[in-house]
Coordinates of C-alpha atoms and ligand atoms in Angstrom, one line a residue:
M1 CA -23.6 -6.3 11.9
K2 CA -20.4 -6.5 10.3
A3 CA -19.0 -8.1 13.5
G4 CA -22.0 -10.1 13.9
F5 CA -21.8 -11.8 10.0
E6 CA -17.8 -12.8 11.0
K7 CA -19.3 -14.1 14.8
I8 CA -21.6 -16.6 12.7
W9 CA -18.6 -17.2 9.8
E10 CA -16.4 -18.1 12.6
V11 CA -18.6 -20.5 14.2
V12 CA -19.8 -21.9 10.6
R13 CA -16.1 -22.7 9.6
M14 CA -15.7 -24.2 13.5
R15 CA -13.1 -21.8 14.7
S16 CA -14.8 -21.0 17.4
L17 CA -14.1 -22.9 20.7
R18 CA -17.7 -22.4 21.5
A19 CA -18.6 -24.3 18.5
R20 CA -16.2 -26.7 19.2
I21 CA -17.3 -27.4 22.9
F22 CA -20.9 -27.1 21.9
L23 CA -21.0 -30.0 19.6
I24 CA -18.5 -32.3 21.1
L25 CA -21.0 -32.0 24.4
I26 CA -23.9 -32.7 22.1
L27 CA -22.1 -35.6 20.5
V28 CA -21.7 -37.0 23.5
G29 CA -24.8 -36.6 24.9
I30 CA -26.7 -37.5 22.1
I31 CA -25.0 -40.9 20.5
P32 CA -25.5 -42.5 23.4
T33 CA -29.0 -41.5 23.7
V34 CA -29.5 -42.9 20.7
I35 CA -27.6 -46.0 20.7
M36 CA -29.3 -46.9 24.6
E37 CA -33.0 -46.9 22.3
M38 CA -31.6 -48.4 19.5
V39 CA -30.0 -51.7 22.0
I40 CA -33.7 -51.2 24.0
V41 CA -35.8 -51.8 20.6
Q42 CA -33.5 -54.6 19.6
T43 CA -33.1 -56.4 22.8
Y44 CA -36.8 -55.9 23.3
E45 CA -37.5 -57.1 19.7
V46 CA -35.5 -60.7 20.5
K47 CA -36.8 -61.4 23.5
G48 CA -40.3 -60.9 22.7
V49 CA -39.8 -63.4 19.5
E50 CA -38.1 -66.0 22.2
Q51 CA -40.3 -65.6 25.0
R52 CA -43.0 -66.5 22.5
T53 CA -42.0 -69.0 21.0
N54 CA -40.9 -70.7 24.2
M55 CA -44.7 -70.6 25.1
V56 CA -45.6 -71.9 22.0
Q57 CA -43.4 -74.6 22.0
G58 CA -44.4 -75.7 25.7
Q59 CA -48.3 -76.3 24.3
L60 CA -47.1 -77.8 21.0
K61 CA -45.1 -80.1 22.9
V62 CA -48.1 -81.2 25.5
L63 CA -50.5 -81.6 22.2
A64 CA -47.4 -83.7 20.8
N65 CA -47.6 -86.0 23.6
H66 CA -51.7 -86.6 23.0
L67 CA -50.9 -87.1 19.4
V68 CA -48.5 -89.9 20.5
A69 CA -50.4 -91.3 23.4
N70 CA -53.8 -91.4 21.0
E71 CA -52.0 -92.6 18.4
F72 CA -53.1 -89.4 15.8
L73 CA -50.9 -90.1 13.6
A74 CA -52.0 -93.6 12.6
G75 CA -55.3 -93.3 13.1
Y76 CA -56.7 -89.9 12.3
N77 CA -58.7 -89.7 9.0
P78 CA -59.8 -85.5 8.6
N79 CA -62.8 -87.0 6.5
S80 CA -64.1 -89.8 8.7
P81 CA -67.3 -89.5 9.6
D82 CA -67.5 -91.2 12.2
K83 CA -64.4 -89.5 14.4
L84 CA -62.4 -90.9 17.7
E85 CA -63.8 -88.5 20.2
S86 CA -60.3 -88.1 21.6
Y87 CA -59.1 -87.0 17.7
K88 CA -62.2 -84.3 18.2
V89 CA -60.4 -83.1 21.6
I90 CA -57.1 -82.8 19.7
E91 CA -58.7 -81.4 16.8
A92 CA -60.3 -78.6 19.1
E93 CA -57.3 -78.2 21.2
L94 CA -55.1 -77.5 17.9
D95 CA -57.9 -74.5 16.6
M96 CA -57.5 -72.9 19.5
L97 CA -53.6 -72.6 20.0
A98 CA -54.0 -71.5 16.2
S99 CA -57.1 -68.8 17.4
L100 CA -54.9 -67.9 20.3
Y101 CA -51.5 -67.0 18.5
E102 CA -53.3 -66.1 15.5
G103 CA -51.6 -69.0 13.5
R104 CA -52.1 -71.8 11.4
V105 CA -50.8 -75.4 12.5
M106 CA -50.2 -78.6 10.1
I107 CA -49.8 -82.3 11.9
I108 CA -47.7 -83.8 9.3
G109 CA -47.0 -87.7 9.3
P110 CA -44.1 -90.0 8.9
N111 CA -44.5 -90.0 4.5
Y112 CA -44.7 -85.9 4.9
K113 CA -48.4 -85.9 4.1
V114 CA -50.3 -83.4 6.1
L115 CA -52.8 -84.9 8.5
L116 CA -54.2 -81.9 9.5
D117 CA -54.4 -78.2 8.6
T118 CA -55.9 -75.9 11.3
Y119 CA -56.4 -73.6 7.6
N120 CA -58.3 -77.2 6.3
I121 CA -56.2 -76.0 3.2
A122 CA -52.9 -78.8 3.3
E123 CA -54.7 -82.0 4.1
G124 CA -53.6 -84.6 2.2
R125 CA -50.8 -82.9 0.6
T126 CA -47.4 -83.6 0.8
M127 CA -44.9 -81.3 2.7
I128 CA -41.1 -81.7 2.2
A129 CA -40.0 -78.3 3.3
E130 CA -36.6 -78.0 4.4
E131 CA -37.3 -77.4 7.8
V132 CA -39.6 -80.5 8.3
V133 CA -36.7 -82.6 7.0
K134 CA -34.7 -81.6 9.3
C135 CA -37.3 -81.9 12.3
F136 CA -37.9 -85.3 11.2
K137 CA -33.8 -86.1 11.5
G138 CA -34.4 -84.5 15.5
E139 CA -33.7 -81.2 14.7
N140 CA -35.5 -78.2 16.4
L141 CA -35.9 -75.1 14.3
T142 CA -37.5 -71.8 14.5
N143 CA -37.1 -68.8 12.4
Y144 CA -38.7 -65.5 12.8
D145 CA -39.7 -63.2 9.0
S146 CA -39.9 -60.1 10.8
E147 CA -41.2 -58.4 6.7
F148 CA -44.2 -60.4 6.9
G149 CA -44.6 -60.8 10.7
Y150 CA -44.6 -64.4 11.4
I151 CA -42.9 -66.6 13.4
E152 CA -42.8 -69.9 11.9
M153 CA -41.4 -73.4 14.5
T154 CA -41.3 -77.4 14.1
T155 CA -42.2 -79.4 16.5
P156 CA -41.3 -82.9 16.6
I157 CA -44.0 -85.8 17.2
V158 CA -41.4 -88.4 19.3
S159 CA -43.2 -91.9 20.6
T160 CA -40.9 -93.7 22.9
T161 CA -40.1 -97.2 23.1
D162 CA -40.8 -99.1 26.4
D163 CA -36.6 -99.8 26.0
G164 CA -36.0 -96.3 25.5
D165 CA -35.6 -95.4 22.1
S166 CA -37.0 -92.7 20.7
T167 CA -38.3 -92.3 17.1
V168 CA -40.2 -89.5 15.2
Q169 CA -43.0 -90.3 13.9
G170 CA -44.4 -86.8 13.1
V171 CA -43.8 -83.0 12.6
M172 CA -46.2 -79.9 13.8
L173 CA -45.3 -77.1 11.6
T174 CA -46.7 -73.8 13.2
S175 CA -46.5 -70.4 12.3
I176 CA -47.9 -67.8 14.9
S177 CA -48.6 -64.2 14.7
D178 CA -46.0 -61.6 15.8
S179 CA -48.8 -59.2 16.5
T180 CA -48.6 -58.9 20.2
I181 CA -44.5 -57.9 19.4
T182 CA -45.0 -55.9 16.9
S183 CA -47.9 -53.0 18.8
T184 CA -45.6 -53.5 21.7
L185 CA -42.7 -52.5 19.7
R186 CA -44.2 -49.7 18.0
S187 CA -45.6 -48.5 21.4
L188 CA -41.9 -49.0 22.5
N189 CA -40.6 -47.1 19.5
R190 CA -43.3 -43.9 20.6
N191 CA -41.9 -43.8 23.7
A192 CA -38.3 -44.2 22.8
M193 CA -38.6 -41.1 20.4
A194 CA -40.4 -39.0 22.6
F195 CA -37.8 -39.7 24.8
E196 CA -35.2 -38.6 22.4
I197 CA -36.6 -36.0 21.6
I198 CA -36.8 -34.4 25.0
T199 CA -33.3 -35.5 25.6
I200 CA -31.7 -34.0 22.8
V201 CA -33.6 -30.6 23.0
L202 CA -32.7 -30.7 26.8
I203 CA -29.3 -31.8 25.2
V204 CA -28.9 -28.7 23.4
V205 CA -30.0 -26.0 25.5
F206 CA -27.5 -27.5 28.3
S207 CA -24.5 -27.7 25.4
F208 CA -25.8 -24.0 24.7
I209 CA -25.6 -23.0 28.1
V210 CA -22.2 -25.0 29.1
S211 CA -20.2 -23.7 26.2
G212 CA -21.8 -20.2 27.2
T213 CA -20.2 -20.3 30.6
L214 CA -17.0 -22.6 29.8
T215 CA -16.1 -19.8 27.0
S216 CA -16.6 -16.9 28.7
P217 CA -13.9 -15.7 30.6
F218 CA -12.4 -15.5 26.9
E219 CA -15.1 -13.4 25.8
R220 CA -13.9 -11.4 29.3
I221 CA -10.7 -11.1 28.3
T222 CA -11.6 -9.5 25.3
K223 CA -13.4 -7.4 26.0
A224 CA -11.1 -5.9 28.9
I225 CA -8.4 -6.0 26.6
T226 CA -10.3 -4.1 23.9
E227 CA -11.1 -1.3 26.6
V228 CA -7.3 -0.4 27.0
K229 CA -7.1 -0.8 23.4
E230 CA -9.6 2.1 23.0
G231 CA -8.3 3.7 25.4
Y232 CA -10.8 3.2 28.5
S233 CA -8.5 1.8 30.6
N234 CA -4.7 1.3 31.3
E235 CA -5.6 -0.5 34.3
P236 CA -4.0 -4.5 34.1
I237 CA -6.4 -6.6 33.7
S238 CA -7.3 -10.0 35.3
V239 CA -9.7 -12.7 34.9
T240 CA -8.9 -15.6 36.7
S241 CA -11.1 -18.2 35.7
Y242 CA -8.5 -20.5 34.3
S243 CA -4.8 -21.1 34.6
E244 CA -4.9 -20.2 30.9
T245 CA -6.6 -17.1 31.2
V246 CA -4.3 -16.2 33.9
H247 CA -1.7 -16.4 31.5
I248 CA -2.7 -14.3 28.8
S249 CA -3.7 -11.5 31.6
D250 CA 0.1 -12.0 32.7
A251 CA 0.9 -11.6 29.4
F252 CA -0.9 -8.6 28.4
N253 CA -0.1 -6.9 31.3
Q254 CA 3.6 -7.5 30.7
L255 CA 2.9 -6.3 27.2
Q256 CA 1.2 -3.5 28.7
S257 CA 4.0 -2.6 31.0
R258 CA 6.6 -2.9 28.3
M259 CA 4.6 -0.5 26.0
K260 CA 4.6 2.2 29.0
I261 CA 8.4 2.1 29.2
I262 CA 8.6 2.5 26.2
D263 CA 6.2 5.3 25.6
D264 CA 7.8 6.5 28.4
S265 CA 11.3 6.5 27.5
R266 CA 10.4 8.0 24.3
K267 CA 8.7 11.3 25.9
E268 CA 11.8 11.4 28.2
F269 CA 13.9 11.1 24.7
V270 CA 11.9 14.0 23.4
S271 CA 12.0 16.0 25.8
N272 CA 16.1 15.3 26.5
V273 CA 16.1 16.4 22.8
S274 CA 14.7 19.3 23.2
H275 CA 16.3 20.5 26.3
E276 CA 19.5 19.8 24.2
L277 CA 18.7 21.4 21.0
K278 CA 17.5 24.3 22.9
T279 CA 20.9 24.8 25.3
P280 CA 23.0 26.0 22.2
L281 CA 19.8 28.6 21.3
T282 CA 20.1 29.8 23.9
S283 CA 23.6 30.9 24.8
M284 CA 22.9 31.9 21.1
K285 CA 20.2 34.4 21.8
V286 CA 21.9 35.6 25.4
L287 CA 25.4 36.3 22.9
A288 CA 23.4 37.7 20.2
D289 CA 21.1 39.8 22.3
S290 CA 23.7 41.8 24.6
L291 CA 25.5 42.9 21.6
I292 CA 22.4 44.3 20.0
S293 CA 21.4 46.3 23.6
Q294 CA 25.4 47.6 23.1
P295 CA 25.4 49.7 19.7
E296 CA 28.5 50.8 20.7
A297 CA 30.1 47.6 21.3
P298 CA 33.9 47.0 20.1
A299 CA 35.1 45.1 17.3
E300 CA 36.7 43.0 19.4
L301 CA 33.7 41.8 21.6
Y302 CA 31.8 41.4 18.6
R303 CA 34.4 39.1 17.2
E304 CA 34.6 37.2 20.4
F305 CA 30.7 36.8 20.7
M306 CA 30.8 35.4 17.7
E307 CA 33.5 33.1 18.0
D308 CA 31.3 32.0 20.7
I309 CA 28.0 31.9 18.8
A310 CA 30.0 29.7 15.8
T311 CA 31.0 27.2 18.8
E312 CA 27.3 26.5 19.8
I313 CA 26.5 26.5 16.1
D314 CA 28.8 23.5 16.0
R315 CA 27.7 22.2 19.5
E316 CA 24.3 21.9 17.8
N317 CA 25.4 20.5 14.6
S318 CA 27.2 18.1 16.1
I319 CA 24.1 17.0 18.2
I320 CA 21.9 16.7 15.2
T321 CA 25.2 14.4 13.5
D322 CA 24.5 12.5 16.7
L323 CA 20.7 12.4 17.2
L324 CA 20.6 10.8 13.2
S325 CA 23.4 8.5 13.0
L326 CA 21.7 7.0 16.8
T327 CA 18.0 7.3 14.4
K328 CA 19.4 5.2 11.5
M329 CA 21.2 2.9 14.1
D330 CA 17.1 1.8 15.1
M331 CA 15.6 2.2 11.8
S332 CA 18.8 0.2 9.9
K333 CA 18.8 -3.6 11.2
Q334 CA 17.8 -5.0 7.9
D335 CA 20.2 -3.3 5.9
L336 CA 23.7 -3.9 7.7
N337 CA 26.3 -3.9 4.8
I338 CA 28.4 -6.7 5.9
T339 CA 31.6 -7.2 4.2
S340 CA 34.8 -8.7 5.0
V341 CA 36.8 -6.6 7.2
N342 CA 40.6 -6.5 8.5
I343 CA 39.5 -4.9 12.1
G344 CA 43.7 -4.5 12.9
D345 CA 43.4 -2.5 9.3
L346 CA 40.3 -0.5 10.3
A347 CA 41.8 0.0 13.9
E348 CA 45.5 1.5 12.7
I349 CA 42.8 4.0 10.5
I350 CA 40.4 5.1 13.5
L351 CA 43.6 6.1 15.8
K352 CA 45.5 7.3 12.8
R353 CA 42.1 10.0 12.7
L354 CA 42.6 10.8 16.2
R355 CA 46.4 11.0 17.1
P356 CA 45.7 14.7 16.6
I357 CA 43.5 15.0 19.5
A358 CA 45.4 12.8 21.4
R359 CA 48.5 14.8 21.1
K360 CA 46.7 18.0 22.5
K361 CA 46.4 16.4 25.5
D362 CA 49.9 14.8 25.2
V363 CA 48.0 11.3 25.3
E364 CA 49.7 8.2 24.1
L365 CA 48.0 5.6 22.0
I366 CA 49.0 1.7 21.3
L367 CA 47.6 -0.2 19.3
E368 CA 48.2 -4.3 20.3
E369 CA 46.9 -6.6 17.8
T370 CA 47.5 -11.0 18.8
R371 CA 46.7 -12.2 15.3
E372 CA 45.3 -10.8 12.1
I373 CA 41.7 -10.8 12.7
V374 CA 39.5 -11.0 9.6
A375 CA 35.6 -10.1 10.1
D376 CA 32.2 -10.1 8.4
V377 CA 31.3 -6.4 10.0
D378 CA 29.5 -3.3 8.8
E379 CA 32.9 -1.3 8.1
V380 CA 30.8 2.5 8.7
K381 CA 29.6 0.9 11.7
M382 CA 32.3 -0.6 13.1
S383 CA 34.4 2.5 12.8
L384 CA 32.0 4.4 14.3
I385 CA 32.1 1.6 17.6
M386 CA 36.0 2.4 17.4
N387 CA 35.7 6.3 16.6
N388 CA 33.3 6.6 20.0
L389 CA 35.3 4.4 22.5
V390 CA 38.6 5.8 21.4
E391 CA 37.8 9.1 21.5
N392 CA 36.2 9.0 25.3
A393 CA 39.6 7.3 26.4
I394 CA 41.4 10.7 25.0
K395 CA 38.0 13.1 26.2
Y396 CA 38.3 11.7 29.3
N397 CA 41.8 11.2 30.2
K398 CA 44.5 13.0 31.9
E399 CA 47.5 15.3 30.6
H400 CA 49.9 12.5 29.1
G401 CA 47.6 9.7 29.7
T402 CA 48.1 6.6 28.2
V403 CA 45.3 4.7 25.8
K404 CA 45.9 1.1 25.0
V405 CA 43.7 -0.7 22.2
T406 CA 43.8 -4.6 22.3
L407 CA 42.6 -6.8 19.2
D408 CA 42.2 -10.5 19.9
A409 CA 40.1 -13.4 18.8
D410 CA 39.2 -16.5 19.5
I411 CA 37.3 -19.3 16.5
Q412 CA 33.4 -17.8 17.2
Y413 CA 34.3 -13.7 18.6
F414 CA 37.3 -10.8 18.1
T415 CA 37.4 -8.7 20.8
F416 CA 38.4 -4.7 21.2
T417 CA 39.4 -3.8 24.1
V418 CA 39.9 0.2 24.3
E419 CA 41.5 0.6 28.1
D420 CA 42.3 4.6 29.5
S421 CA 44.3 5.3 32.3
G422 CA 41.3 8.2 32.7
C423 CA 39.2 9.9 35.6
G424 CA 36.9 6.3 35.4
I425 CA 33.4 6.2 36.0
P426 CA 32.0 6.3 40.0
E427 CA 30.3 3.0 40.4
D428 CA 26.3 4.3 40.5
S429 CA 26.6 5.6 36.8
L430 CA 28.2 2.4 35.6
P431 CA 24.1 1.1 34.7
H432 CA 23.3 4.7 32.7
I433 CA 26.1 5.1 30.5
Y434 CA 24.5 3.6 27.5
E435 CA 21.1 6.1 28.0
R436 CA 20.8 8.8 25.8
F437 CA 22.2 12.4 26.5
Y438 CA 23.4 10.5 30.0
R439 CA 26.5 12.1 31.1
V440 CA 28.4 11.8 34.7
D441 CA 29.4 15.1 34.5
K442 CA 27.2 17.0 32.5
S443 CA 29.4 20.5 32.7
H444 CA 32.3 19.0 32.1
S445 CA 31.3 16.5 29.3
R446 CA 29.7 19.8 27.3
E447 CA 33.1 21.8 27.9
I448 CA 35.1 18.8 25.7
G449 CA 32.2 18.8 23.3
G450 CA 30.3 15.7 24.3
T451 CA 26.4 14.7 23.7
G452 CA 25.7 12.0 25.7
L453 CA 25.0 10.0 22.7
G454 CA 28.4 8.2 21.8
L455 CA 27.8 5.4 24.1
A456 CA 23.9 5.1 23.2
I457 CA 25.4 4.8 19.5
T458 CA 28.2 2.7 19.8
R459 CA 25.6 0.2 22.2
S460 CA 23.3 0.0 18.8
A461 CA 25.5 -0.4 16.5
V462 CA 27.1 -3.3 18.4
L463 CA 23.7 -5.0 19.3
L464 CA 23.0 -5.0 15.7
H465 CA 26.7 -7.3 15.1
R466 CA 24.8 -9.3 17.8
G467 CA 27.9 -8.8 19.6
T468 CA 28.6 -7.1 23.4
I469 CA 30.0 -4.3 25.4
T470 CA 31.1 -4.2 28.7
V471 CA 33.2 -1.8 31.0
S472 CA 35.0 -1.8 34.2
S473 CA 36.2 1.1 35.7
Q474 CA 37.7 2.5 38.8
E475 CA 37.2 5.9 39.6
D476 CA 41.0 8.2 39.1
V477 CA 42.5 4.7 37.4
G478 CA 40.8 4.1 34.3
S479 CA 38.1 2.4 32.1
I480 CA 38.3 -0.7 30.2
F481 CA 36.2 -1.1 27.6
T482 CA 35.4 -4.4 25.7
V483 CA 33.8 -4.9 22.8
K484 CA 33.4 -8.8 21.9
I485 CA 32.1 -9.1 18.1
P486 CA 30.9 -12.8 16.0
L487 CA 33.5 -13.5 13.4
N488 CA 31.1 -14.2 11.2
Y489 CA 27.7 -12.6 11.2
V490 CA 24.5 -13.9 12.2
G491 CA 21.6 -12.5 10.8
G492 CA 18.1 -12.8 12.1
Ligands
ADP501 P1 29.7 12.1 25.5 O1 29.2 12.9 24.7 O2 29.3 13.0 26.4 O3 31.1 11.7 26.1 P2 28.8 9.3 25.8 O4 28.1 8.5 25.5 O5 29.9 9.1 24.7 O6 29.0 10.9 25.9 O7 29.2 9.0 27.1 C1 28.2 8.8 28.1 C2 29.2 9.9 29.8 O8 30.0 8.4 30.2 C3 30.2 10.1 29.6 O9 29.9 11.5 29.8 C4 31.1 10.4 30.8 O10 31.0 11.1 31.6 C5 31.1 8.7 30.5 N1 32.6 8.4 29.9 C6 32.1 7.7 28.6 N2 33.4 7.0 28.4 C7 34.5 7.3 29.6 C8 35.5 7.1 29.7 N3 36.3 6.6 28.8 N4 36.3 7.3 31.0 C9 35.5 7.9 31.7 N5 34.0 8.6 31.7 C10 33.5 8.1 30.4

């Protein structure tokens, strides 16, 4: 119900693509139809008036010639009892013309006097209308009054002398009804209206169907995405009707596979964490059980086993500490505590802290600083980066080996390089060393207290600073880790 209402609301707000297509098709279909109908009706009206006027004018001209030939203007007297036969014929012709066209004809003489009126009203009166005056000057006028439904026209009665001079002797002022035009127009309008209604209905139905068909691939894509969202399907979606839907499907499928990768890595991470945390617990359980099963066990054995248990507890502790700093690294993207830090001083502090471990293996620690570097970094995370890399360089080094730490900078970045003379990393392991819990040699790493999380933490911290970390390594020769970080922190 709510979804239905939302759909209608979308349509009303014209946010729906279907509604827009529907409206455009309707406008494109209906506007030309209406304009066409208007133009046809209008043209018919103009043509109708023109045709009727020409027809009447032709007959009037013939009559005007009759009038001239019979010297009607000079000799006609409407009230004379013994009119010439020819005048009677002309009167009859004029009456016929007037009744044929449902109109009125007046013949106006040279002094603007009405000689003949088929209505028999205006005879003897003077008619100085504008059009009559203009017609005497040789201008033929036609005027259509659509409101009152008549066409008015003037026809000059012209006599021509033998020399070819012509003079306007009188004027015929005629008005005829437009009834035939209006009745044809009315039926034309009726037909056009019926045609228009049928066309509009067809256009609306057509637009409804076409807009639905055109937008249906998008409906299909939404349905397919909803199925995946609801968990009914894990299959990649595919709607190939348009290149746009192909792009949407591809983008969604990529998103889906990325989510799957994230989900798989989360599952793997959880299972790795459980496994790593279980290992020390299992050792402790074995140690404790064996003590319990020997009630008479000597005190030295107790002591030895308790020391082993304490080592396992330390191990459990360091895994948990590393896991916590890794989680923090994931969460604290926004709240990096950026301050201006002297990188050389920080490196010295780290090396000083690690010197006792190095001394145990007789590893020489060298710090080389080409210039003073001050950078905007999070000091805690930066020391974590340095500490992990230098500690690894010591841990995976040979007895009497060296670890060389170099600091350098250009105008944009500073680089922190840790070079060791240790066992190196096999080439096929290089792409994996930043993965959580990855260790090249699991048992050796465990022996020297590695959790497999150090480089994962380091990489996260470097990325938080928008920096890069690279490694080049050769087995039995050593490894070089290079960290490159912008001098000025660019957030975002
Ligand atoms: P760990 O806690 O095991 O040291 P790290 O994430 O720090 O875990 O390192 C992952 C693995 O990469 C280590 O187990 C080790 O095999 C390898 N590694 C890291 N640094 C070095 C190095 N400097 N020389 C040789 N191998 C290294």
